[in-house]
Coordinates of C-alpha atoms (C1' of nucleotides) in Angstrom, one line a residue:
Chain A
X108 CA -43.7 7.9 8.9
X109 CA -42.5 5.2 11.2
X110 CA -39.4 5.8 13.4
X111 CA -36.3 5.0 11.5
X112 CA -33.8 2.4 12.6
X113 CA -31.0 4.5 14.2
X114 CA -28.3 2.2 12.9
X115 CA -29.4 2.3 9.3
X116 CA -29.7 6.0 9.9
X117 CA -26.0 6.1 10.5
X118 CA -25.3 4.3 7.3
X119 CA -27.6 6.7 5.4
X120 CA -25.8 9.7 6.9
X121 CA -22.4 8.2 5.9
X122 CA -23.5 7.6 2.4
X123 CA -25.2 11.0 2.1
X124 CA -22.0 12.7 3.1
X125 CA -20.4 11.2 0.0
X126 CA -23.2 11.6 -2.6
X127 CA -26.7 13.1 -2.5
X128 CA -29.3 10.4 -1.9
X129 CA -32.9 10.8 -3.0
X130 CA -35.8 9.4 -1.1
X131 CA -35.8 6.1 -3.0
X132 CA -32.1 5.6 -2.1
X133 CA -32.8 6.3 1.5
X134 CA -35.7 3.9 1.5
X135 CA -33.5 1.2 -0.1
X136 CA -31.0 1.6 2.7
X137 CA -33.6 1.5 5.3
X138 CA -34.9 -1.7 3.8
X139 CA -31.5 -3.3 4.3
X140 CA -31.5 -6.4 6.5
X141 CA -28.7 -6.5 9.0
X142 CA -27.7 -7.8 12.4
X143 CA -25.5 -6.3 15.0
X144 CA -22.4 -8.1 16.1
X145 CA -19.3 -7.5 18.1
X146 CA -15.8 -8.9 17.9
X147 CA -13.4 -9.3 20.8
X148 CA -10.0 -7.8 20.4
X149 CA -7.9 -10.2 18.3
X150 CA -10.9 -11.8 16.6
X151 CA -10.8 -12.3 12.9
X152 CA -13.5 -10.6 10.8
X153 CA -12.2 -12.2 7.7
X154 CA -9.3 -14.5 6.9
X155 CA -6.9 -14.3 4.0
X156 CA -7.6 -17.0 1.4
X157 CA -11.2 -17.5 2.4
X158 CA -14.1 -16.9 0.0
X159 CA -16.0 -13.7 1.0
X160 CA -18.4 -13.8 3.9
X161 CA -22.1 -13.7 3.5
X162 CA -22.1 -10.4 5.4
X163 CA -20.4 -7.1 5.1
X164 CA -19.4 -5.1 8.2
X165 CA -20.1 -1.5 8.8
X166 CA -18.2 -0.3 11.8
X167 CA -20.4 1.2 14.6
X168 CA -17.6 1.5 17.1
X169 CA -14.1 0.2 17.9
X170 CA -11.2 -0.3 15.6
X171 CA -10.1 -2.9 13.1
X172 CA -7.1 -3.4 10.9
X173 CA -6.2 -5.3 7.7
X174 CA -3.0 -7.4 7.6
X175 CA -1.0 -9.6 5.4
X176 CA 1.7 -12.1 6.2
X177 CA 5.1 -12.7 4.6
X178 CA 6.5 -16.2 4.3
X179 CA 9.0 -15.4 7.0
X180 CA 6.1 -14.9 9.4
X181 CA 6.5 -11.1 9.4
X182 CA 3.3 -9.3 9.5
X183 CA 2.3 -6.1 7.7
X184 CA -0.7 -4.1 8.7
X185 CA -2.0 -2.4 5.6
X186 CA -4.8 -0.3 7.0
X187 CA -6.7 0.8 10.1
X188 CA -10.4 1.3 10.2
X189 CA -12.8 3.0 12.6
X190 CA -16.4 4.1 13.1
X191 CA -18.2 4.7 9.9
X192 CA -16.0 2.5 7.7
X193 CA -17.2 -0.4 5.6
X194 CA -14.8 -3.3 6.1
X195 CA -15.7 -5.4 3.1
X196 CA -15.8 -3.0 0.2
X197 CA -12.4 -4.2 -0.8
X198 CA -13.8 -7.6 -1.5
X199 CA -17.3 -6.7 -2.5
X200 CA -16.8 -8.2 -6.0
X201 CA -13.8 -10.4 -5.5
X202 CA -14.0 -14.2 -5.1
X203 CA -11.3 -14.6 -2.4
X204 CA -9.9 -12.6 0.4
X205 CA -6.3 -11.5 -0.2
X206 CA -5.8 -10.3 3.3
X207 CA -7.2 -10.7 6.8
X208 CA -9.2 -8.3 8.8
X209 CA -9.1 -8.3 12.6
X210 CA -10.6 -6.4 15.5
X211 CA -8.1 -4.1 17.2
X212 CA -10.3 -3.3 20.1
X213 CA -13.8 -4.3 20.9
X214 CA -15.4 -3.9 17.5
X215 CA -19.1 -3.2 17.1
X216 CA -20.6 -3.7 13.6
X217 CA -23.7 -3.9 11.6
X218 CA -23.5 -7.0 9.4
X219 CA -25.3 -6.4 6.2
X220 CA -26.1 -9.1 3.7
X221 CA -23.5 -9.1 1.0
X222 CA -25.8 -9.7 -1.9
X223 CA -28.1 -7.0 -0.8
X224 CA -25.2 -4.6 -0.6
X225 CA -24.0 -5.6 -4.0
X226 CA -27.4 -5.1 -5.4
X227 CA -27.6 -1.6 -3.9
X228 CA -24.2 -0.6 -5.2
X229 CA -25.0 -1.7 -8.7
X230 CA -28.6 -0.7 -9.0
X231 CA -28.7 2.6 -7.2
X232 CA -26.3 5.1 -8.8
X233 CA -26.1 7.5 -5.8
X234 CA -25.3 4.7 -3.4
X235 CA -22.9 3.2 -5.9
X236 CA -21.1 6.5 -6.2
X237 CA -20.8 6.9 -2.4
X238 CA -19.4 3.4 -2.1
X239 CA -17.0 4.0 -5.0
X240 CA -15.7 7.1 -3.1
X241 CA -15.2 5.1 0.0
X242 CA -13.3 2.3 -1.8
X243 CA -11.2 4.8 -3.7
X244 CA -10.2 6.6 -0.6
X245 CA -9.2 3.3 1.0
X246 CA -7.0 2.8 -2.1
X247 CA -5.5 6.2 -1.8
X248 CA -4.5 5.5 1.7
X249 CA -2.9 2.2 0.6
X250 CA -0.8 4.2 -1.9
X251 CA 0.3 6.7 0.8
X252 CA 1.3 3.8 2.9
X253 CA 3.5 2.4 0.1
X254 CA 5.2 5.7 0.0
X255 CA 5.5 5.9 3.8
X256 CA 7.0 2.5 4.2
X257 CA 9.1 2.7 1.0
X258 CA 10.6 6.1 1.2
X259 CA 10.5 7.7 4.6
X260 CA 12.8 7.1 7.5
X261 CA 11.6 5.8 10.9
X262 CA 10.9 9.1 12.4
X263 CA 8.7 10.3 9.5
X264 CA 7.0 7.0 9.3
X265 CA 5.7 6.8 12.8
X266 CA 4.9 10.5 12.8
X267 CA 3.0 10.1 9.7
X268 CA 0.9 7.3 11.1
X269 CA 0.2 9.3 14.2
X270 CA -1.0 12.2 12.1
X271 CA -3.2 10.0 9.9
X272 CA -4.8 8.2 12.8
X273 CA -5.4 11.5 14.6
X274 CA -7.0 13.2 11.6
X275 CA -9.2 10.3 10.8
X276 CA -10.3 9.8 14.4
X277 CA -11.1 13.5 14.5
X278 CA -13.1 13.3 11.3
X279 CA -15.0 10.4 12.7
X280 CA -15.7 12.4 15.8
X281 CA -13.7 10.2 18.1
X282 CA -11.2 12.7 19.4
X283 CA -10.5 16.4 19.2
X284 CA -7.3 17.1 17.2
X285 CA -5.0 17.5 20.2
X286 CA -4.2 13.9 21.0
X287 CA -5.7 10.5 21.7
X288 CA -5.1 7.2 23.2
X289 CA -3.0 5.1 20.9
X290 CA -5.0 2.2 19.8
X291 CA -2.0 0.2 18.8
X292 CA 0.7 -1.6 20.7
X293 CA 4.2 -0.6 19.7
X294 CA 4.5 -4.0 18.0
X295 CA 1.4 -3.3 15.9
X296 CA 2.6 0.2 15.2
X297 CA 5.8 -1.4 13.9
X298 CA 3.8 -3.8 11.8
X299 CA 2.0 -0.9 10.3
X300 CA 5.0 1.1 9.3
X301 CA 7.5 -1.6 8.6
X302 CA 9.7 -1.3 11.6
X303 CA 10.5 -3.4 14.7
X304 CA 8.7 -2.7 17.9
X305 CA 12.0 -1.9 19.5
X306 CA 12.8 0.7 16.9
X307 CA 9.3 2.2 17.2
X308 CA 9.9 2.6 20.9
X309 CA 13.1 4.5 20.3
X310 CA 11.5 6.6 17.6
X311 CA 8.6 7.6 19.9
X312 CA 11.1 8.5 22.5
X313 CA 13.0 10.6 20.1
X314 CA 9.8 12.4 18.9
X315 CA 9.0 13.1 22.5
X316 CA 12.5 14.4 23.3
X317 CA 12.2 16.7 20.3
X318 CA 9.0 18.1 21.7
X319 CA 6.9 16.9 18.8
X320 CA 4.6 14.7 21.0
X321 CA 4.0 14.3 24.6
X322 CA 3.2 10.8 26.0
X323 CA 1.6 9.5 29.1
X324 CA 1.3 5.7 29.0
X325 CA -0.7 5.0 25.9
X326 CA -1.8 8.6 25.4
X327 CA -0.1 10.8 22.8
X328 CA -0.6 14.5 22.9
X329 CA 0.3 16.9 20.2
X330 CA 1.5 20.3 21.3
X331 CA 2.8 21.4 18.0
X332 CA 0.8 19.8 15.3
X333 CA 2.4 21.9 12.6
X334 CA 5.9 20.6 13.5
X335 CA 4.7 17.1 13.8
X336 CA 3.2 17.2 10.3
X337 CA 6.3 18.7 9.0
X338 CA 8.4 15.9 10.5
X339 CA 5.9 13.4 9.1
X340 CA 5.9 14.9 5.6
X341 CA 2.2 14.8 6.0
X342 CA -0.3 16.3 3.6
X343 CA -3.9 15.4 4.0
X344 CA -4.6 15.5 0.3
X345 CA -4.6 11.7 0.1
X346 CA -7.4 11.4 2.6
X347 CA -9.8 13.3 0.3
X348 CA -11.5 14.9 3.2
X349 CA -13.3 17.3 1.0
X350 CA -15.3 14.3 -0.3
X351 CA -16.8 13.4 3.1
X352 CA -17.8 16.9 3.9
X353 CA -19.5 18.5 0.9
X354 CA -21.3 16.2 -1.4
X355 CA -21.1 17.0 -5.1
X356 CA -23.4 15.1 -7.3
X357 CA -21.9 15.0 -10.7
X358 CA -22.5 11.8 -12.5
X359 CA -25.4 10.8 -10.3
X360 CA -28.9 11.1 -11.5
Chain B
X197 CA -24.9 -4.8 -38.3
X198 CA -22.3 -2.1 -39.1
X199 CA -18.6 -3.0 -38.5
X200 CA -17.7 -2.4 -34.9
X201 CA -15.0 0.0 -33.8
X202 CA -12.0 -2.3 -33.0
X203 CA -10.8 -0.2 -30.1
X204 CA -14.2 -0.1 -28.4
X205 CA -14.3 -3.8 -29.1
X206 CA -11.2 -4.2 -27.0
X207 CA -12.8 -2.4 -24.2
X208 CA -15.9 -4.5 -24.5
X209 CA -13.8 -7.6 -24.4
X210 CA -12.0 -6.4 -21.3
X211 CA -15.2 -5.6 -19.5
X212 CA -16.8 -8.8 -20.6
X213 CA -14.0 -10.8 -19.1
X214 CA -14.9 -9.3 -15.7
X215 CA -18.7 -9.4 -15.8
X216 CA -21.2 -10.6 -18.4
X217 CA -22.6 -7.9 -20.5
X218 CA -25.9 -7.9 -22.3
X219 CA -26.6 -6.3 -25.7
X220 CA -27.5 -3.0 -24.2
X221 CA -24.3 -2.9 -22.2
X222 CA -22.3 -3.5 -25.3
X223 CA -24.2 -1.0 -27.3
X224 CA -23.5 1.6 -24.6
X225 CA -19.8 0.9 -24.7
X226 CA -19.9 1.1 -28.5
X227 CA -21.6 4.5 -28.2
X228 CA -18.7 5.9 -26.1
X229 CA -17.0 8.9 -27.6
X230 CA -13.2 8.6 -27.4
X231 CA -10.0 9.8 -29.1
X232 CA -6.7 8.0 -29.5
X233 CA -3.7 9.5 -28.0
X234 CA -0.1 8.6 -27.3
X235 CA 2.3 9.8 -24.7
X236 CA 6.1 9.9 -25.1
X237 CA 8.1 8.2 -22.4
X238 CA 8.4 10.4 -19.4
X239 CA 5.2 12.4 -20.2
X240 CA 2.6 12.9 -17.5
X241 CA -0.8 11.5 -18.0
X242 CA -1.9 13.1 -14.7
X243 CA -0.2 15.2 -12.1
X244 CA -0.6 15.0 -8.4
X245 CA -2.7 17.8 -6.9
X246 CA -4.6 18.5 -10.1
X247 CA -8.3 18.1 -10.5
X248 CA -9.2 15.1 -12.5
X249 CA -8.9 15.3 -16.3
X250 CA -11.8 15.5 -18.7
X251 CA -10.8 12.2 -20.1
X252 CA -10.0 8.7 -18.8
X253 CA -7.3 6.6 -20.4
X254 CA -7.6 3.0 -21.4
X255 CA -4.2 1.6 -22.3
X256 CA -4.0 0.1 -25.8
X257 CA -0.2 -0.4 -25.7
X258 CA 2.9 0.5 -23.8
X259 CA 3.4 0.9 -20.1
X260 CA 2.6 3.5 -17.5
X261 CA 3.2 3.9 -13.8
X262 CA 1.8 5.8 -10.8
X263 CA 4.1 7.6 -8.5
X264 CA 4.2 9.8 -5.4
X265 CA 6.9 12.0 -4.0
X266 CA 8.2 12.4 -0.5
X267 CA 9.3 15.8 0.8
X268 CA 12.9 14.7 0.6
X269 CA 12.4 14.3 -3.2
X270 CA 12.5 10.6 -3.0
X271 CA 10.1 9.0 -5.4
X272 CA 7.9 6.0 -4.8
X273 CA 6.3 4.2 -7.7
X274 CA 3.1 2.6 -6.5
X275 CA 2.0 0.7 -9.5
X276 CA 2.7 -0.3 -13.1
X277 CA 0.1 -0.5 -15.8
X278 CA -0.1 -2.1 -19.2
X279 CA -2.4 -3.0 -22.1
X280 CA -6.0 -3.4 -21.0
X281 CA -5.7 -1.3 -17.9
X282 CA -7.8 1.8 -17.1
X283 CA -5.6 4.5 -15.7
X284 CA -8.2 6.8 -14.2
X285 CA -10.4 4.4 -12.2
X286 CA -8.6 5.4 -9.1
X287 CA -9.8 9.0 -9.4
X288 CA -13.1 8.3 -11.2
X289 CA -15.1 9.9 -8.3
X290 CA -12.5 11.9 -6.5
X291 CA -12.0 15.6 -6.8
X292 CA -8.2 15.7 -6.8
X293 CA -5.4 13.6 -7.9
X294 CA -3.3 12.2 -5.0
X295 CA -0.6 10.9 -7.2
X296 CA 0.9 11.3 -10.7
X297 CA 0.6 8.9 -13.6
X298 CA 3.4 8.8 -16.2
X299 CA 4.2 7.0 -19.4
X300 CA 7.0 4.5 -18.9
X301 CA 7.4 3.7 -22.6
X302 CA 5.5 4.9 -25.6
X303 CA 2.0 4.8 -24.3
X304 CA -1.0 4.4 -26.6
X305 CA -4.4 5.1 -25.1
X306 CA -8.0 5.6 -25.9
X307 CA -9.2 8.7 -24.1
X308 CA -12.8 8.4 -23.0
X309 CA -14.8 11.2 -21.7
X310 CA -14.9 11.1 -18.0
X311 CA -18.5 12.0 -17.5
X312 CA -19.6 9.4 -20.0
X313 CA -17.6 6.7 -18.2
X314 CA -19.0 7.8 -14.8
X315 CA -22.4 7.5 -16.3
X316 CA -21.8 4.1 -17.6
X317 CA -20.3 2.8 -14.3
X318 CA -23.2 4.1 -12.3
X319 CA -26.1 3.4 -14.6
X320 CA -25.2 0.0 -16.1
X321 CA -24.7 -2.6 -13.4
X322 CA -22.7 -5.0 -15.4
X323 CA -20.3 -2.4 -16.5
X324 CA -20.2 -1.0 -13.0
X325 CA -19.3 -4.4 -11.6
X326 CA -16.6 -4.9 -14.2
X327 CA -15.0 -1.6 -13.2
X328 CA -15.4 -2.3 -9.6
X329 CA -13.4 -5.5 -10.1
X330 CA -10.7 -3.7 -11.9
X331 CA -10.4 -1.0 -9.2
X332 CA -10.4 -3.6 -6.5
X333 CA -7.7 -5.6 -8.1
X334 CA -5.6 -2.4 -8.3
X335 CA -6.2 -1.9 -4.6
X336 CA -5.2 -5.5 -3.8
X337 CA -2.0 -4.9 -5.7
X338 CA -1.4 -1.8 -3.6
X339 CA -1.7 -3.8 -0.5
X340 CA 0.7 -6.4 -1.7
X341 CA 3.2 -3.7 -2.4
X342 CA 2.9 -2.4 1.1
X343 CA 3.8 -5.8 2.3
X344 CA 6.6 -6.1 -0.2
X345 CA 8.2 -2.8 0.7
X346 CA 7.5 -3.1 4.4
X347 CA 8.4 -6.6 5.3
X348 CA 10.6 -8.3 2.6
X349 CA 14.3 -8.0 2.2
X350 CA 15.8 -6.6 -1.0
X351 CA 16.2 -10.0 -2.7
X352 CA 12.5 -11.0 -2.2
X353 CA 11.4 -7.5 -3.1
X354 CA 12.9 -7.3 -6.5
X355 CA 12.1 -11.0 -7.2
X356 CA 8.6 -10.3 -6.3
X357 CA 8.3 -7.4 -8.7
X358 CA 9.9 -9.4 -11.4
X359 CA 7.3 -12.1 -10.8
X360 CA 4.4 -9.7 -10.8
X361 CA 5.3 -8.0 -13.9
X362 CA 6.0 -11.3 -15.6
X363 CA 2.6 -12.7 -14.7
X364 CA 0.7 -9.6 -15.6
X365 CA 2.4 -9.2 -18.9
X366 CA 1.7 -12.8 -19.7
X367 CA -1.9 -12.3 -18.7
X368 CA -2.1 -9.3 -21.0
X369 CA -0.6 -11.4 -23.8
X370 CA 2.6 -9.4 -24.0
X371 CA 5.1 -12.2 -23.2
X372 CA 5.2 -15.9 -22.6
X373 CA 6.0 -16.7 -19.1
X374 CA 9.7 -17.5 -19.6
X375 CA 11.1 -14.0 -19.5
X376 CA 10.8 -10.5 -20.9
X377 CA 12.5 -7.2 -21.5
X378 CA 12.6 -5.2 -18.3
X379 CA 10.5 -2.1 -18.9
X380 CA 12.1 -0.3 -16.0
X381 CA 15.5 1.2 -15.4
X382 CA 17.2 0.0 -12.3
X383 CA 16.5 3.4 -10.8
X384 CA 12.8 3.0 -11.4
X385 CA 12.9 -0.6 -10.2
X386 CA 14.4 0.8 -7.0
X387 CA 11.7 3.4 -6.7
X388 CA 9.1 0.7 -7.1
X389 CA 10.5 -1.5 -4.3
X390 CA 11.9 1.1 -2.0
X391 CA 15.6 0.5 -2.7
X392 CA 18.5 2.4 -4.2
X393 CA 19.4 1.8 -7.8
X394 CA 22.8 0.7 -6.7
X395 CA 21.3 -1.9 -4.4
X396 CA 18.9 -3.1 -7.1
X397 CA 21.9 -3.7 -9.3
X398 CA 23.6 -5.8 -6.7
X399 CA 20.5 -7.7 -6.0
X400 CA 19.9 -8.5 -9.6
X401 CA 23.4 -9.7 -9.8
X402 CA 22.9 -11.9 -6.8
X403 CA 19.7 -13.3 -8.2
X404 CA 21.6 -14.2 -11.4
X405 CA 24.5 -15.7 -9.5
X406 CA 22.1 -17.9 -7.7
X407 CA 20.6 -19.1 -10.9
X408 CA 17.2 -17.6 -10.3
X409 CA 17.3 -15.4 -13.3
X410 CA 19.4 -15.0 -16.4
X411 CA 20.1 -11.6 -17.8
X412 CA 21.2 -10.2 -21.1
X413 CA 21.2 -6.4 -21.1
X414 CA 17.6 -5.4 -20.3
X415 CA 16.2 -8.9 -20.8
X416 CA 15.5 -11.2 -17.9
X417 CA 14.9 -14.8 -18.4
X418 CA 13.5 -17.2 -15.8
X419 CA 14.9 -20.7 -15.9
X420 CA 13.5 -21.8 -12.6
X421 CA 10.2 -20.0 -12.1
X422 CA 9.4 -22.1 -9.1
X423 CA 12.6 -21.2 -7.3
X424 CA 12.2 -17.5 -8.2
X425 CA 8.7 -17.5 -6.8
X426 CA 9.9 -19.1 -3.7
X427 CA 12.6 -16.5 -3.3
X428 CA 10.0 -13.8 -3.9
X429 CA 7.5 -15.2 -1.4
X430 CA 5.1 -14.9 -4.4
X431 CA 1.6 -16.1 -4.4
X432 CA -0.6 -15.0 -7.2
X433 CA -3.7 -14.9 -5.0
X434 CA -3.6 -11.1 -4.8
X435 CA -3.8 -10.7 -8.5
X436 CA -7.3 -12.3 -8.5
X437 CA -6.6 -13.8 -11.9
X438 CA -9.6 -16.0 -11.7
X439 CA -11.6 -12.9 -12.1
X440 CA -10.1 -11.9 -15.4
X441 CA -10.1 -15.3 -17.0
X442 CA -11.9 -14.8 -20.3
X443 CA -15.3 -16.3 -19.9
X444 CA -18.7 -15.8 -21.2
X445 CA -19.2 -13.3 -24.0
X446 CA -22.8 -14.3 -24.2
X447 CA -24.6 -12.7 -27.2
X448 CA -21.4 -11.3 -28.5
X449 CA -21.2 -12.4 -32.0
Chain C
dC131 C1' 33.8 12.8 -31.1
dG132 C1' 31.6 14.7 -26.9
dA133 C1' 27.7 14.4 -23.9
dC134 C1' 24.4 11.9 -21.9
dT135 C1' 21.9 8.1 -19.6
dC136 C1' 22.2 3.7 -17.7
dG137 C1' 24.6 0.0 -15.6
dT138 C1' 28.4 -1.7 -12.7
dT139 C1' 31.6 -2.0 -9.0
dG140 C1' 34.2 -0.7 -4.6
dA141 C1' 34.9 1.3 0.0
dG142 C1' 33.0 3.3 3.9
dT143 C1' 29.0 4.7 6.7
dG144 C1' 24.7 4.6 8.9
dA145 C1' 20.0 3.3 10.0
dT146 C1' 17.5 -0.3 11.6
dA147 C1' 17.4 -5.2 13.1
dT148 C1' 18.5 -8.6 16.5
dC149 C1' 19.3 -10.4 20.9
dA150 C1' 18.8 -10.1 25.6
dA151 C1' 17.5 -8.3 30.0
dA152 C1' 15.0 -5.5 33.0
dC153 C1' 10.9 -2.9 34.1
dC154 C1' 6.2 -1.5 34.7
dC155 C1' 1.6 -2.2 35.5
dG156 C1' -2.9 -4.2 35.7
dG157 C1' -5.0 -8.5 36.8
dT158 C1' -5.5 -12.7 39.5
dG159 C1' -5.3 -15.8 43.0
dG160 C1' -3.6 -17.2 47.4
Chain D
dC259 C1' -2.8 -7.4 51.1
dC260 C1' 0.7 -9.4 48.9
dA261 C1' 2.9 -12.5 45.3
dC262 C1' 3.0 -13.5 41.2
dC263 C1' 2.1 -13.4 36.3
dG264 C1' 2.0 -11.8 31.6
dG265 C1' 1.7 -8.5 28.1
dG266 C1' 3.6 -4.5 26.8
dT267 C1' 7.5 -1.1 27.2
dT268 C1' 12.2 0.3 27.8
dT269 C1' 17.1 0.1 27.4
dG270 C1' 21.8 -1.6 26.0
dA271 C1' 25.1 -4.1 23.0
dT272 C1' 26.0 -5.9 18.8
dA273 C1' 25.2 -7.2 14.0
dT274 C1' 23.8 -6.4 9.3
dC275 C1' 21.5 -4.8 5.4
dA276 C1' 21.1 -1.2 2.6
dC277 C1' 22.7 3.6 1.7
dT278 C1' 26.1 7.1 0.2
dC279 C1' 29.7 8.6 -2.4
dA280 C1' 32.6 8.0 -6.1
dA281 C1' 34.4 6.3 -10.2
dC282 C1' 34.3 4.0 -14.4
dG283 C1' 32.3 1.4 -18.5
dA284 C1' 29.0 0.7 -22.2
dG285 C1' 25.8 2.1 -25.3
dT286 C1' 23.3 5.9 -27.8
dC287 C1' 22.4 10.2 -29.8
dG288 C1' 23.5 14.5 -32.0

DNA sequence: CGACTCGTTGAGTGATATCAAACCCGGTGG
DNA sequence: CCACCGGGTTTGATATCACTCAACGAGTCG
């Protein structure tokens, strides 16, 4: 067998963690045409209102976020993405982008042809299932964010975001669970939780004073994860982490 | 040909509006086993934390909503559903429910076997595509709600919800565009937009005083839809209505 | 006729926004 | 090496939107 492309290998691994792939599935992924690309920090991957791009991004490294704008000019970040995420699943079968996607740090991607990906998703049940799970988890996170922004106070909101980012980065192998370098400015943090950057600042300070986090510049460290989660009203159920660890293959074939 | 089941016919029509189905696709849908069921107003269709049900609901009539709870007991409604919606797509391939679904009014459904639906979605590309579109539009609405709750003031928030419900009800053939009977109590309205029922009440009054809506008990009437939409910062892009326009039922009759 | 739910209104409070200024720090150019 | 610059952070003072608490009214059901 020829040596496999290491990038497609990553995609295979990701999909295989969500549903069990047979040899034909793997071969189909390895046949996928793609190019590598990188985006500098505030670059747009996709702009609201545009028709979908010819390519779909799979994140190899770096961070990205989705955002929408209100008429007042206020911005709302609606999700954050990292290594291993597909950025375009949310538009895979839609005719127009309802939000923008931007690079948050230097973003490295594999750009896969959209039509080829659509084909795979529709024609290969196991791959389709894996992609469904990915898209559904995204949607679950959206729902949690509605709750976060709609019904929690500032303290819980930012604590919740800190927890989510921490856990997801850990799951993606980007940190251990004890802390990380905040990838967001306080302004962006505010845009993600529906607060002002000023208030985010005060809230972070309060969390630190209460001993829930420790900060050094951009780094946040969690000494008492349990207490932080309690303050955040955080339950990991909505991340459906069980579905990225152990594949179950009901419904496949 | 034997007379077709009128309920499965509805499902076929719905799917056909999203992707073009061939004869085999239609036959597969018509072969779906289902039972009718109805839920009385506050009944749960699905409870947060539970494993998925054996059946998936397709709404034939009435309204339903999704909700999540904060630790404080505060409730957040994260979406509203009506005739023609599938209620369980958001969990179709997940192992645990991350939110609850409840009947908002007398809810009439067709309950389709989950495994059969999974099978259809994965094995039949056209049906899979139609379901993808449905699920992705749900997700798009979630994103808009994050923006609504996170970055708009009370006036715009409730106006936005009024607009969305109006347009979706109109698209589902439940009203004309000029007004409708509010299906939500003010408390529920508040839970949907992240406000108190008291403040919703005042906000509705203000909208009425400004001539943006007219109210008679539970009925709301829109005289100046344009102005209301402006106040709501409403753009229908996120509903992706172009993708539900009833096209192409090739080979149907 | 109670008993209930839903809607309405008022008064007082509080959480978060706004406005404004200073500060910190890494980077750049003189 | 220093001066300056600019983005991000921090802090204070004040304003405001939405919440809380409380009461009452209207409709409905048993």
